[in-house]
Amino acid sequence: MHYTYDNSYCYYDVLPQEVTDKDCIRQPEKADTIKISMDGGYLAIDKSQDPDYPGVDIEFVPNNEKELLYTRPRVVIEKPKGEKLRCLIWNNKSSEDYSDKIIFE
């Protein structure tokens, strides 16, 4: 899925119809993901995939994730072509949209 309001991407797995929400598990991290262990989980750090929005995507992955969330705690730092460096923050697990945006001067 591609969001037109901020030009970011969101990836989903397509599951067979007989699979229920409680059977769902998140797709494993990519092979080149940097993982930093910490109390309660780890940080997963990935390079942004869109060449027009180079940067990093940092997501906290809990050890025992039990509920389905729209998003985990997440920070993206990127510099879109022709724009200033910015930080997007996802702080609301019930929303797929970022909650905060910081533009660096």
GROMACS .gro file of C-alpha atoms in nm, residues 14-91:
model
   78
   14VAL     CA    1  -0.217  -1.169   0.236
   15LEU     CA    2  -0.355  -1.461   0.439
   16PRO     CA    3  -0.597  -1.738   0.343
   17GLN     CA    4  -0.961  -1.665   0.428
   18GLU     CA    5  -0.976  -1.936   0.699
   19VAL     CA    6  -0.701  -1.765   0.905
   20THR     CA    7  -0.837  -1.561   1.194
   21ASP     CA    8  -0.687  -1.249   1.358
   22LYS     CA    9  -0.550  -1.453   1.649
   23ASP     CA   10  -0.361  -1.675   1.401
   24CYS     CA   11  -0.180  -1.377   1.246
   25ILE     CA   12   0.186  -1.323   1.305
   26ARG     CA   13   0.403  -1.044   1.175
   27GLN     CA   14   0.634  -1.103   0.884
   28PRO     CA   15   0.990  -1.170   1.004
   29GLU     CA   16   1.234  -0.882   0.977
   30LYS     CA   17   1.438  -0.852   0.659
   31ALA     CA   18   1.779  -1.021   0.650
   32ASP     CA   19   1.962  -0.686   0.650
   33THR     CA   20   1.772  -0.551   0.952
   34ILE     CA   21   1.994  -0.429   1.235
   35LYS     CA   22   1.861  -0.559   1.567
   36ILE     CA   23   1.953  -0.397   1.899
   37SER     CA   24   1.841  -0.601   2.200
   38MET     CA   25   1.698  -0.423   2.503
   39ASP     CA   26   1.474  -0.493   2.798
   40GLY     CA   27   1.138  -0.621   2.671
   41GLY     CA   28   1.231  -0.656   2.303
   42TYR     CA   29   1.459  -0.508   2.040
   43LEU     CA   30   1.492  -0.218   1.800
   44ALA     CA   31   1.468  -0.316   1.433
   45ILE     CA   32   1.650  -0.066   1.211
   46ASP     CA   33   1.604  -0.073   0.834
   47LYS     CA   34   1.711   0.145   0.544
   48SER     CA   35   1.417   0.327   0.384
   49GLN     CA   36   1.312   0.157   0.061
   50ASP     CA   37   1.195   0.463  -0.135
   51PRO     CA   38   1.492   0.633  -0.308
   52ASP     CA   39   1.302   0.965  -0.305
   53TYR     CA   40   1.285   0.942   0.077
   54PRO     CA   41   1.627   0.815   0.189
   55GLY     CA   42   1.664   0.751   0.561
   56VAL     CA   43   1.612   0.496   0.835
   57ASP     CA   44   1.308   0.327   0.987
   58ILE     CA   45   1.340   0.232   1.355
   59GLU     CA   46   1.073   0.015   1.519
   60PHE     CA   47   1.049  -0.134   1.869
   61VAL     CA   48   0.956  -0.504   1.852
   62PRO     CA   49   0.837  -0.645   2.188
   63ASN     CA   50   0.941  -0.997   2.293
   64ASN     CA   51   0.587  -1.121   2.358
   65GLU     CA   52   0.357  -0.929   2.129
   66LYS     CA   53   0.004  -1.053   2.203
   67GLU     CA   54  -0.228  -0.794   2.053
   68LEU     CA   55  -0.265  -0.692   1.690
   69LEU     CA   56  -0.157  -0.333   1.647
   70TYR     CA   57  -0.184  -0.086   1.362
   71THR     CA   58   0.175   0.009   1.438
   72ARG     CA   59   0.450  -0.054   1.689
   73PRO     CA   60   0.641   0.237   1.841
   74ARG     CA   61   0.827   0.367   1.536
   75VAL     CA   62   1.048   0.654   1.421
   76VAL     CA   63   1.146   0.736   1.063
   77ILE     CA   64   1.422   0.988   0.992
   78GLU     CA   65   1.438   1.084   0.626
   79LYS     CA   66   1.536   1.360   0.387
   80PRO     CA   67   1.295   1.375   0.094
   81LYS     CA   68   1.447   1.512  -0.226
   82GLY     CA   69   1.432   1.891  -0.224
   83GLU     CA   70   1.301   1.905   0.134
   84LYS     CA   71   1.445   1.943   0.483
   85LEU     CA   72   1.547   1.653   0.707
   86ARG     CA   73   1.247   1.531   0.907
   87CYS     CA   74   1.148   1.284   1.176
   88LEU     CA   75   0.810   1.105   1.172
   89ILE     CA   76   0.692   0.939   1.492
   90TRP     CA   77   0.424   0.671   1.538
   91ASN     CA   78   0.316   0.686   1.902
   0.00000   0.00000   0.00000
